[in-house]
CSV table of C-alpha atoms and ligand atoms in Angstrom, one decimal:
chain,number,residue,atom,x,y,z
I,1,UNK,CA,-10.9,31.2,-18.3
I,2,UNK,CA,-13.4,30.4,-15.8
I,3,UNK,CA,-13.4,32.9,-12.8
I,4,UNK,CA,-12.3,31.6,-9.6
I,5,UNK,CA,-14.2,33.7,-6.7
I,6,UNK,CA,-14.0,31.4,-4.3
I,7,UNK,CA,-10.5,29.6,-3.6
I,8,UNK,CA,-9.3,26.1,-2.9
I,9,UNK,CA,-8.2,25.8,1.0
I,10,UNK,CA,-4.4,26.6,1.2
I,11,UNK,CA,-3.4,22.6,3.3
I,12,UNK,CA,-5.2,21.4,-0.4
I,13,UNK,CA,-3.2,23.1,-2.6
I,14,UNK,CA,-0.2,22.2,-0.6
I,15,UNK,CA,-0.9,18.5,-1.7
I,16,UNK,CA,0.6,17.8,-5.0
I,17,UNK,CA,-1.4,16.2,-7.6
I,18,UNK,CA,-0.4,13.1,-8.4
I,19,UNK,CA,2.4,12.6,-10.8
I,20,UNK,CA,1.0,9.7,-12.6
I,21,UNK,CA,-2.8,11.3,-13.4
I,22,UNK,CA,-1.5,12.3,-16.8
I,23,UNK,CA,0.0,9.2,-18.0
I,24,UNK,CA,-3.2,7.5,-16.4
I,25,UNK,CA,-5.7,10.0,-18.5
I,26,UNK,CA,-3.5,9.3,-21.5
I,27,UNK,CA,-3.7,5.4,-20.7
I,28,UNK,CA,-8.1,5.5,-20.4
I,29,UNK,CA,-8.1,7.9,-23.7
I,30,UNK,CA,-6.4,5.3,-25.4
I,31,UNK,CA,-8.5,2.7,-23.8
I,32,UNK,CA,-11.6,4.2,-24.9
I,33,UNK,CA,-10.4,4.4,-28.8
I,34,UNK,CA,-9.8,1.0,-28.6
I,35,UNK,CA,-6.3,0.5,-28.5
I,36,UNK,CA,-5.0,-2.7,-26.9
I,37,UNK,CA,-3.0,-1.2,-23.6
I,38,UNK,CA,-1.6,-4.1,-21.3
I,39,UNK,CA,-2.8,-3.0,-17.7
I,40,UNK,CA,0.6,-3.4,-15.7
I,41,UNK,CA,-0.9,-0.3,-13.3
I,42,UNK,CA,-3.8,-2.0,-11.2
I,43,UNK,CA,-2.9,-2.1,-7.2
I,44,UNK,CA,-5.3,-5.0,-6.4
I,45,UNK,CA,-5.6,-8.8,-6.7
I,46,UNK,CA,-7.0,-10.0,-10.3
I,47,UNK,CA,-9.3,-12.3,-8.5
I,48,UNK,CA,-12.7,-12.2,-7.6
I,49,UNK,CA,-14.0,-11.7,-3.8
I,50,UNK,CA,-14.8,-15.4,-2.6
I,51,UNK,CA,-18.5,-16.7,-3.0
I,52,UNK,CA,-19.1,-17.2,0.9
I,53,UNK,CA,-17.9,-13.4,1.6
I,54,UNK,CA,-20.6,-12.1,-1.0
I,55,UNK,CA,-22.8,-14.4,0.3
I,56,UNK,CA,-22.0,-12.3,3.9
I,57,UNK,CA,-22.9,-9.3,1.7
I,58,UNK,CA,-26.4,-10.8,0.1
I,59,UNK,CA,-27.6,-12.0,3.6
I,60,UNK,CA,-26.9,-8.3,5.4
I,61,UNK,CA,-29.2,-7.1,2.4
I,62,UNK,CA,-31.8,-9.8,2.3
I,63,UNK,CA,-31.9,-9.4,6.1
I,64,UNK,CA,-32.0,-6.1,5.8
I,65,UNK,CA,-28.9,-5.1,7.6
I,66,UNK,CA,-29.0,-1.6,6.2
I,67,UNK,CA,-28.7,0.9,8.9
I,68,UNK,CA,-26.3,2.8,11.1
I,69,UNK,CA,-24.1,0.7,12.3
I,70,UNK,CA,-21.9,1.7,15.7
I,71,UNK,CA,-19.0,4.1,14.8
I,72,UNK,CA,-16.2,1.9,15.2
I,73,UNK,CA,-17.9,-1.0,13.3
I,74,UNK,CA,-20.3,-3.4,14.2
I,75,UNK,CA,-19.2,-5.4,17.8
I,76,UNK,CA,-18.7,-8.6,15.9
I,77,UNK,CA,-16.9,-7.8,13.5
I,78,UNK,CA,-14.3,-6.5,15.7
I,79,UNK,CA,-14.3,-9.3,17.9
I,80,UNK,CA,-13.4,-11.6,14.7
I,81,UNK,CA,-10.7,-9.2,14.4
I,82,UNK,CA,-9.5,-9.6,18.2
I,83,UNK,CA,-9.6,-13.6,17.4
I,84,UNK,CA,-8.2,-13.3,14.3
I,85,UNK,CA,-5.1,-11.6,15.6
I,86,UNK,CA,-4.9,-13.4,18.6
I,87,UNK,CA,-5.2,-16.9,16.9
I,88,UNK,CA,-2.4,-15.9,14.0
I,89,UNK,CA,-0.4,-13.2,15.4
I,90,UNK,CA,-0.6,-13.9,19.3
I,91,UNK,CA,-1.4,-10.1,19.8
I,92,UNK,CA,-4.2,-9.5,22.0
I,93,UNK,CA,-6.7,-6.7,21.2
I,94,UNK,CA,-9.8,-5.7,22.9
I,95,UNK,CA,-12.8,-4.8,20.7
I,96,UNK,CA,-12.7,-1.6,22.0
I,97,UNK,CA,-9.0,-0.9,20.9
I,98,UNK,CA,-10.7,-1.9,17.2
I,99,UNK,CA,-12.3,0.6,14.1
I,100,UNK,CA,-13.3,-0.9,11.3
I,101,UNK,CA,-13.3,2.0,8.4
I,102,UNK,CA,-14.1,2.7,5.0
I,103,UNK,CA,-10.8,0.9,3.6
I,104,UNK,CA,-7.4,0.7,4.6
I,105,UNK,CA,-6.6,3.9,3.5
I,106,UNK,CA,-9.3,5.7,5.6
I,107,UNK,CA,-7.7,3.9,8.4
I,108,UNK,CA,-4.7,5.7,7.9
I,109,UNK,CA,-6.4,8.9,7.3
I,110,UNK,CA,-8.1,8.5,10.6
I,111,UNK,CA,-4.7,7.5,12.3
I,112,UNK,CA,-3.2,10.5,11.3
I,113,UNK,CA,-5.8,12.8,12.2
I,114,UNK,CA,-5.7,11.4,15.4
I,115,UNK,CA,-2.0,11.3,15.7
I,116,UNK,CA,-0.6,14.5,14.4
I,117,UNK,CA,0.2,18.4,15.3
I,118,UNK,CA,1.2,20.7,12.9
I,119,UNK,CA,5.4,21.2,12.3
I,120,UNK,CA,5.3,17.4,13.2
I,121,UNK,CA,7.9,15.3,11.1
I,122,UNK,CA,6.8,11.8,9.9
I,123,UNK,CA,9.2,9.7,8.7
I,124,UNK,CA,8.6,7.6,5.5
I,125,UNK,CA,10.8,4.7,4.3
I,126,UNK,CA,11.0,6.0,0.3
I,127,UNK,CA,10.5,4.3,-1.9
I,128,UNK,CA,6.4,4.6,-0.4
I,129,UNK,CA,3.0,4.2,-0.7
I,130,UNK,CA,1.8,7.5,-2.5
I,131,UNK,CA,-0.9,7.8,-0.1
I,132,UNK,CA,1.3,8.3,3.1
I,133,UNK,CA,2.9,11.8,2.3
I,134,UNK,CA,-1.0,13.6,1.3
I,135,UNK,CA,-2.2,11.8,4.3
I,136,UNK,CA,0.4,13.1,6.8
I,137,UNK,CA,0.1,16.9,5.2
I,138,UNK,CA,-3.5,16.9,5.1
I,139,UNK,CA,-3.5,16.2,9.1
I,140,UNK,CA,-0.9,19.5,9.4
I,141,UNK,CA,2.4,17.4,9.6
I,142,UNK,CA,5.7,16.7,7.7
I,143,UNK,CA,6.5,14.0,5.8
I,144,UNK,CA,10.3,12.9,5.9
I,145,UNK,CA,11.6,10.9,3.2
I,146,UNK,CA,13.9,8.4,4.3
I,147,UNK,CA,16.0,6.5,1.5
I,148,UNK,CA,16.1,3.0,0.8
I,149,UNK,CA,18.3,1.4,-1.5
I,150,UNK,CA,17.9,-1.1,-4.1
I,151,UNK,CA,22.1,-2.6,-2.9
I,152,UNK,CA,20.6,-3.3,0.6
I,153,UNK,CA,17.4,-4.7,-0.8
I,154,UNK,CA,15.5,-1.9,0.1
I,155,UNK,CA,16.1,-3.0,4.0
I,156,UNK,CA,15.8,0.2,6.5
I,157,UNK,CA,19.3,1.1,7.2
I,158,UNK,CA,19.3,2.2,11.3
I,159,UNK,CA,22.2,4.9,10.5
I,160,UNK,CA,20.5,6.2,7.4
I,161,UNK,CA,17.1,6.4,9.7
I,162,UNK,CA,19.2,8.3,12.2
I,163,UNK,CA,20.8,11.2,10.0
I,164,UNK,CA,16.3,12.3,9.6
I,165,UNK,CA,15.4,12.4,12.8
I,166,UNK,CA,15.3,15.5,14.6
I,167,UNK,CA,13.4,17.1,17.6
I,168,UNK,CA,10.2,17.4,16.0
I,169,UNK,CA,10.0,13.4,15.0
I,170,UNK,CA,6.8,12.2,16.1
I,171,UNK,CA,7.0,9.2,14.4
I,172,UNK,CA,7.3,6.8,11.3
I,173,UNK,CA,5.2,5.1,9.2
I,174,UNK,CA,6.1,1.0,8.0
I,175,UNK,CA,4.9,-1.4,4.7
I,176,UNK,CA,5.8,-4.6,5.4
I,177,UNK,CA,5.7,-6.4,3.0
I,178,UNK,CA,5.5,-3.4,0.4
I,179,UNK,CA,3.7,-1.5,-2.0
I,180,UNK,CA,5.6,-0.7,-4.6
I,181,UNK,CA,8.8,-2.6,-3.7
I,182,UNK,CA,7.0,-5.8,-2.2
I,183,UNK,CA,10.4,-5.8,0.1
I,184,UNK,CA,9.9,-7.2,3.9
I,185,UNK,CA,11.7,-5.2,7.0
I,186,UNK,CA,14.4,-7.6,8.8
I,187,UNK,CA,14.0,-8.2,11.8
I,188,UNK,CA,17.4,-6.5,12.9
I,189,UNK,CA,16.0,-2.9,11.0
I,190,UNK,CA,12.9,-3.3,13.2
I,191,UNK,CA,15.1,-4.0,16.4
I,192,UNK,CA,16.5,-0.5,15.3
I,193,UNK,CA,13.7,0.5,14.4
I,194,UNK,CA,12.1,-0.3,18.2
I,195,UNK,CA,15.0,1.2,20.2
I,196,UNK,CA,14.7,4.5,18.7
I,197,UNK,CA,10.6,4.6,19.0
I,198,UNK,CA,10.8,3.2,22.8
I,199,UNK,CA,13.8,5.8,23.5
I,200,UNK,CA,12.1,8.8,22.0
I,201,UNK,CA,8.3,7.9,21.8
I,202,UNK,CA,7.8,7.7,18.5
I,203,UNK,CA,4.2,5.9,17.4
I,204,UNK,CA,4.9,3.5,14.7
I,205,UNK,CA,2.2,2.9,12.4
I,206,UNK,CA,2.8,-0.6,10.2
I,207,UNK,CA,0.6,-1.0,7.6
I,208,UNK,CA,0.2,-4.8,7.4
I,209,UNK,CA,-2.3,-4.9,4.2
I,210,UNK,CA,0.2,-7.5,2.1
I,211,UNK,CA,0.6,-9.5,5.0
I,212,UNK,CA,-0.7,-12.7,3.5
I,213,UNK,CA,0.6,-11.9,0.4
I,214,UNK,CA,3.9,-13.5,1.4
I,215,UNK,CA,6.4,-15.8,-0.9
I,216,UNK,CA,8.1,-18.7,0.7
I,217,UNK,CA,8.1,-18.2,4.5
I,218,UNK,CA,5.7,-18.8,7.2
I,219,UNK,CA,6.2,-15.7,9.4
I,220,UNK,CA,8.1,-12.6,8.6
I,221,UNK,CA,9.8,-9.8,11.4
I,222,UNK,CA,7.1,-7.5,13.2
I,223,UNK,CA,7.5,-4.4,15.0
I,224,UNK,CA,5.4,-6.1,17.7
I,225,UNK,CA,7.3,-9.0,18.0
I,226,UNK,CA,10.2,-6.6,18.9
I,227,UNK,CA,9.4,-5.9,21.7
I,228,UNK,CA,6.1,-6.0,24.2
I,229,UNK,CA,6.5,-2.2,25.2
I,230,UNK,CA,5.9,-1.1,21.7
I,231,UNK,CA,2.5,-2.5,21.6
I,232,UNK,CA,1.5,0.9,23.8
I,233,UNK,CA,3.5,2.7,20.7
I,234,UNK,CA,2.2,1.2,17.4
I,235,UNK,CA,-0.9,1.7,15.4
I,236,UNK,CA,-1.5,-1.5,12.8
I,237,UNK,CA,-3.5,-0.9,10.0
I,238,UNK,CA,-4.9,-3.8,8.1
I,239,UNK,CA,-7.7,-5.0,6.1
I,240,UNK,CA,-9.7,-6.9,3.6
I,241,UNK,CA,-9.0,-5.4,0.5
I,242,UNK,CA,-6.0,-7.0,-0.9
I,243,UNK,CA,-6.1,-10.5,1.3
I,244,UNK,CA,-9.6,-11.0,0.0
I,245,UNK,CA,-9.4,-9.3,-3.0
I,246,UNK,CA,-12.8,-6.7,-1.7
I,247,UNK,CA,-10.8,-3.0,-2.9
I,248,UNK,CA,-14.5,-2.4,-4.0
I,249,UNK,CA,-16.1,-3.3,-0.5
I,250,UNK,CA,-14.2,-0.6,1.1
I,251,UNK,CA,-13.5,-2.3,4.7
I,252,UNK,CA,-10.4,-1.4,6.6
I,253,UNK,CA,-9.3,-1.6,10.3
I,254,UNK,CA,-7.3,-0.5,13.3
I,255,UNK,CA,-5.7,-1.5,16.0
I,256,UNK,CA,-4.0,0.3,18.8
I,257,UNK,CA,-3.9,2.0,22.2
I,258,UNK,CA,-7.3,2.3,23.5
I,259,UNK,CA,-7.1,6.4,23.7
I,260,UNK,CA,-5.6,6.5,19.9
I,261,UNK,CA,-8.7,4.6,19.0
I,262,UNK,CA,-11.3,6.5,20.9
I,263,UNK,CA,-10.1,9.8,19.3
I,264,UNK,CA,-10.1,8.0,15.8
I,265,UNK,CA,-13.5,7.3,16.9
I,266,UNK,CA,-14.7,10.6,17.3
I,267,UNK,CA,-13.1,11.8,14.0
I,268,UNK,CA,-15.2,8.5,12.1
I,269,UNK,CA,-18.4,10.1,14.0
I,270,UNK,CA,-18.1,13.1,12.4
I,271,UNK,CA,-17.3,12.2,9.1
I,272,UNK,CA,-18.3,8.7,7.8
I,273,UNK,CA,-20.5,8.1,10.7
I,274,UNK,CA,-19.5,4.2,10.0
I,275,UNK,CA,-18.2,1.7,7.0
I,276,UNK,CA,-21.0,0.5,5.0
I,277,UNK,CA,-23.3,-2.0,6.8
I,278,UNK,CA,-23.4,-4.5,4.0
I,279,UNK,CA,-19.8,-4.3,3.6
I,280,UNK,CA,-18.9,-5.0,7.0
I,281,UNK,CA,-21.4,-8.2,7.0
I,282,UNK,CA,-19.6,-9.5,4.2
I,283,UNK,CA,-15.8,-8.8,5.5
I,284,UNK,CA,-17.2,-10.6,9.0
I,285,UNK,CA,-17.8,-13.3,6.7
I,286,UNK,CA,-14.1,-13.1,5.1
I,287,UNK,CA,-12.6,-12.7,8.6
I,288,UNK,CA,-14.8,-15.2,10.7
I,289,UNK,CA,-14.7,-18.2,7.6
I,290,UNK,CA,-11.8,-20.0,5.9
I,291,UNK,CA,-8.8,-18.3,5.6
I,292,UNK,CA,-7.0,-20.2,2.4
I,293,UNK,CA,-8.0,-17.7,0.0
I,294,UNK,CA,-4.9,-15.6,0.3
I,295,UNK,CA,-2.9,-18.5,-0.2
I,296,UNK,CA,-4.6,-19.6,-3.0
I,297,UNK,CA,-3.8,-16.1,-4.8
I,298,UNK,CA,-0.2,-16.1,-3.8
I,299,UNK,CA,0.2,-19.7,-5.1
I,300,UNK,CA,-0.9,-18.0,-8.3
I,301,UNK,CA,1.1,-15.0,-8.3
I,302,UNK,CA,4.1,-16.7,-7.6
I,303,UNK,CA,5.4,-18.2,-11.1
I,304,UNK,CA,4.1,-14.6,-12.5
I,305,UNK,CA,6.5,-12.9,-10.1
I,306,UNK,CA,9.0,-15.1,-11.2
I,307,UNK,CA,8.3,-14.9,-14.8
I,308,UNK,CA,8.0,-11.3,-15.1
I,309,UNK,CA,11.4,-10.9,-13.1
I,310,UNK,CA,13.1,-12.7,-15.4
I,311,UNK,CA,11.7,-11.3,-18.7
I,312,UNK,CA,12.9,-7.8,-17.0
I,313,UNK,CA,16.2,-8.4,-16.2
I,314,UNK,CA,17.2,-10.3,-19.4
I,315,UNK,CA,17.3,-6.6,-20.9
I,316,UNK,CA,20.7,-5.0,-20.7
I,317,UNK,CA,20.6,-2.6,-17.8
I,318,UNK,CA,17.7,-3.7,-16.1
I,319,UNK,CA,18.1,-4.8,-12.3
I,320,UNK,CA,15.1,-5.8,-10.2
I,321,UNK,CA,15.1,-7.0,-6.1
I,322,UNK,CA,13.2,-10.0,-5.8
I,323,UNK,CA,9.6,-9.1,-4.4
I,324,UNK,CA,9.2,-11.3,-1.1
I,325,UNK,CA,5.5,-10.3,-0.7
I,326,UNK,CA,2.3,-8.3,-2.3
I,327,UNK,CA,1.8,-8.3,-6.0
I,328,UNK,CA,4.5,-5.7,-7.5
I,329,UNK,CA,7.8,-5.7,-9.4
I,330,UNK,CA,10.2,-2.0,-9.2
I,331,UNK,CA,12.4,-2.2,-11.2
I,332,UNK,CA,15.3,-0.2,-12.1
I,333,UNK,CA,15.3,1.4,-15.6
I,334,UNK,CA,17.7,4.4,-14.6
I,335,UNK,CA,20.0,2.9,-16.9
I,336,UNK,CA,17.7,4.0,-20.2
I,337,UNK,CA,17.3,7.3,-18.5
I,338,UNK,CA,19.3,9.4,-20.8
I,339,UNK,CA,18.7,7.5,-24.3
I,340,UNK,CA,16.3,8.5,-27.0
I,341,UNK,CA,13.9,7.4,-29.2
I,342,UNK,CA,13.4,9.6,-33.0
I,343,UNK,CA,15.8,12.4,-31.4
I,344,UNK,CA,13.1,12.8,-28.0
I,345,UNK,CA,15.2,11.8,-25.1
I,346,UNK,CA,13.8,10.3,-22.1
I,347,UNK,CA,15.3,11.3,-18.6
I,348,UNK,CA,12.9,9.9,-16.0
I,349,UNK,CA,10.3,7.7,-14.9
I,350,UNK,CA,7.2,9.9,-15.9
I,351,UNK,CA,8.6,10.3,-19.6
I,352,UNK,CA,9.7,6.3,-19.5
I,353,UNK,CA,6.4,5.6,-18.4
I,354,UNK,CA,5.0,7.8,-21.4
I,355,UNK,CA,7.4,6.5,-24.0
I,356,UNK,CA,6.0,2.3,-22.9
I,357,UNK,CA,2.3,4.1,-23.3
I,358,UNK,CA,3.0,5.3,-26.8
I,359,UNK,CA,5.2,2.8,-28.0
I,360,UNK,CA,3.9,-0.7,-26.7
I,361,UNK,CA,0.6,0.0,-25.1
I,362,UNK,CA,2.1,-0.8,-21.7
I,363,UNK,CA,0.8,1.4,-18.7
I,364,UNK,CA,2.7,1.2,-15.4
I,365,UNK,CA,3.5,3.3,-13.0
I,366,UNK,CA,6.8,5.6,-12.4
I,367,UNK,CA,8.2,5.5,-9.9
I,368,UNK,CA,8.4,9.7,-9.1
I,369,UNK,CA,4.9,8.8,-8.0
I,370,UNK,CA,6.4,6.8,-5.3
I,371,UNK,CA,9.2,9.4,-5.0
I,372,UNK,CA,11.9,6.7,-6.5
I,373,UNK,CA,12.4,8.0,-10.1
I,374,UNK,CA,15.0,5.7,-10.8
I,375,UNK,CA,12.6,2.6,-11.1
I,376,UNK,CA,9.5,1.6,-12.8
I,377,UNK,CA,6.1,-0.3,-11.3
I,378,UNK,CA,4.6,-3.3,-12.7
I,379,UNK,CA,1.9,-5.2,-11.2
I,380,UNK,CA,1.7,-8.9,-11.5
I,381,UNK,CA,-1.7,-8.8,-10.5
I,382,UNK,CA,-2.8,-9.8,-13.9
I,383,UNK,CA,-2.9,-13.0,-16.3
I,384,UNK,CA,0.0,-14.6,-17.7
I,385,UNK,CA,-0.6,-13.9,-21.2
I,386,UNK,CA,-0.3,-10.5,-20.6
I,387,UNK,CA,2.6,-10.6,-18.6
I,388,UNK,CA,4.3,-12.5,-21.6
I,389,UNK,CA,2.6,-9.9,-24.5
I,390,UNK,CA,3.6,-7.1,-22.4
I,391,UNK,CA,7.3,-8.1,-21.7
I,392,UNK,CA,7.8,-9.0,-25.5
I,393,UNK,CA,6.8,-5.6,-26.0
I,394,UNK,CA,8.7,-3.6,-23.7
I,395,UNK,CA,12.3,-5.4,-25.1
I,396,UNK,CA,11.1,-4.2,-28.4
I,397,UNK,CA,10.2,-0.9,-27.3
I,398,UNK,CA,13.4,-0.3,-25.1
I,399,UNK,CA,15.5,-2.0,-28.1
I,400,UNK,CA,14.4,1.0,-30.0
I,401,UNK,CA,16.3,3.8,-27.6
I,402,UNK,CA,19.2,4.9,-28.8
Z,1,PLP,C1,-4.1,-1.1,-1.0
Z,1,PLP,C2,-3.3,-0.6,0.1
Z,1,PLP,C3,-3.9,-0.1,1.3
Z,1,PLP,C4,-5.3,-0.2,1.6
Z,1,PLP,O1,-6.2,0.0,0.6
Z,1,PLP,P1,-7.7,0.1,0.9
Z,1,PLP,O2,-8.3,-0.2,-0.5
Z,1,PLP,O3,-8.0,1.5,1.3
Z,1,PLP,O4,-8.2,-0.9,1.9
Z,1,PLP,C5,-3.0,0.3,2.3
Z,1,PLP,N1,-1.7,0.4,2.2
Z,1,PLP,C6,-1.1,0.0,1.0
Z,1,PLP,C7,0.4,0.1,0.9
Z,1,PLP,C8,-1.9,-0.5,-0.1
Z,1,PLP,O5,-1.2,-0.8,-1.2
């Protein structure tokens, strides 16, 4: 065994490791021997960034725009953000009340840094993002896990929200439409939601990312358009990488109270100093230029959603919520849990998830890694012929179980 002198810092090795990173490991091994695995795992769009955004990228480098930038991001950037928001959303944002960071998720990061004492709670609509627990720990807090269920549509349930909070709530985090359940918030959860925050000064942070990635409606409930007070309340985090299809470009951004900012601020000057320069040029270009390209994706991922749903629950046992946004399916395998296949019985998500691997080549996600190990994740960020291949595949391997 290699000696271990020096150790790992304690809030580390508090964080678990993530549940999936062996069936992933598995899923490459397999890859790299050649195997034919049908990539239902991938979190972003199967399209490539637009030609005038990388052309925002070539320009910053044939200019040479390839130097420190200001912390927060570079001035106009942020104002496209301002009119960006103000134009679609109506919510008005000074450029100062604006970081741009290295991705969505640094956002977060930063937010939570900025936000968070140690013994605070968080609470965390579950089935969630598996970045949002790590992120809240690593910053000293608590995340709470707050059920939602599939018989309500995975709606936040105001009474259910209630029975978690206690005296050390600071706050709770939303994902709107969401990964993995691609379910949207009502507008009577968020009126809930909203009381309780103005009532006991909660900051909410919605994470927007999927909010073009919508199916069938123009506008969907916000936690801003609540109520105006809780604009002094809520963090939004938003970004590039999914609406643009740029999870390579690594360009995220904030907006919030002016004082939430400025400390997120200081914590982005002493870490990343700024997002990359190029990047930032070319997500200017995605923010500042036409704005059909989302659109154009979720026209595409819409007969897949529908596709795939139907493959799913046209085997015995399955049941699957319609996905009213983003680019994921969860659905519900709990009813295999328990069943076997050559005497090895499979009772979870991690071992279902291992079985589909094996079996049919399929990698996916369990849901345990989204702490809901009843259900399953596919992406339909990918072509239809594999969507078909891999859905003929999983009845045959789930006919199998016994
Ligand atoms: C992809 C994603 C993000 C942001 O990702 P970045 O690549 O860091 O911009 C944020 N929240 C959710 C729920 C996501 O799925």
């Amino acid at each position: 065994m290699e000696s271990q002198i020096i150790s790992v810092a304690e809030r580390v090795q508090e964080i678990k490791p993530s549940p999936t990173l062996a069936v992933n490991a598995k899923a490459k091994a397999l890859r790299a021997a050649g195997a034919d695995v049908l990539n239902f795992s991938v979190g972003e769009p199967d399209f490539d960034t637009p030609e005038h955004v990388c052309q925002g990228g070539r320009e910053a480098i044939d200019q040479r725009f390839t130097r420190y930038t200001p912390v927060p991001g570079i001035l106009e950037l942020r104002e496209a953000i301002a009119k960006r928001f103000a134009e679609d959303k109506g919510w008005h944002y000074e450029p100062d009340q604006i970081q741009v960071s290295c991705g969505g998720k640094h956002g977060l990061y930063n937010m939570a840094q900025a936000l968070f004492n140690h013994g605070d709670e968080v609470l965390i609509p579950t089935p969630y993002w598996v970045s949002y627990p790590p992120i809240v720990q690593l910053a000293g807090a608590t995340p709470v896990s707050v059920p939602l269920s599939e018989n309500k549509d995975f709606d936040l349930d105001p009474h259910v929200l209630e029975s978690y909070v206690t005296d050390r709530t600071r706050g709770i985090i939303l994902n709107s439409p969401s990964n993995p359940i691609g379910s949207i918030f009502s507008r009577t959860a968020l009126e809930a939601v909203g009381r309780m925050a103005l009532d006991k000064g909660w900051v909410i942070i919605s994470d927007d990312i999927y909010d073009t990635i919508v199916y069938g409606q123009d506008t969907i409930p916000h936690i801003l358009d609540v109520d105006d007070k809780l604009k002094e309340q809520t963090l939004i985090l938003n970004g590039v990488s999914k609406s643009f299809a740029m999870t390579g470009w690594r360009i995220g951004y904030s907006l919030g109270p002016k004082h939430i900012l400025a400390a997120m601020n200081k914590i982005q000057s002493q870490s990343t100093s700024n997002p990359s320069s190029v990047a930032q040029k070319a997500a200017l270009a995605a923010v500042a230029g036409p704005q059909d390209f989302a659109e154009m994706m979720t026209e595409a991922f819409l007969p897949r959603r529908d596709f795939i749903i139907n493959a799913l629950i046209s085997n015995e046992g399955i049941t699957c919520v319609v996905p009213k946004g983003a680019f994921y399916v969860f659905p519900n395998f709990s009813a295999y849990y328990g069943r076997s296949f050559n005497d090895k019985k499979i009772g979870n998500s991690l071992e279902m998830a291992d079985y589909l691997l094996d079996k049919a080549l399929l990698a996916i996600v369990p849901g345990a890694a989204f702490g809901a190990d009843d259900f399953i994740r596919f992406s339909f960020a990918t072509s239809m012929e594999v969507i078909t291949e891999g859905m003929k595949r999983l009845k045959d391997a789930l006919a199998k179980l016994t």
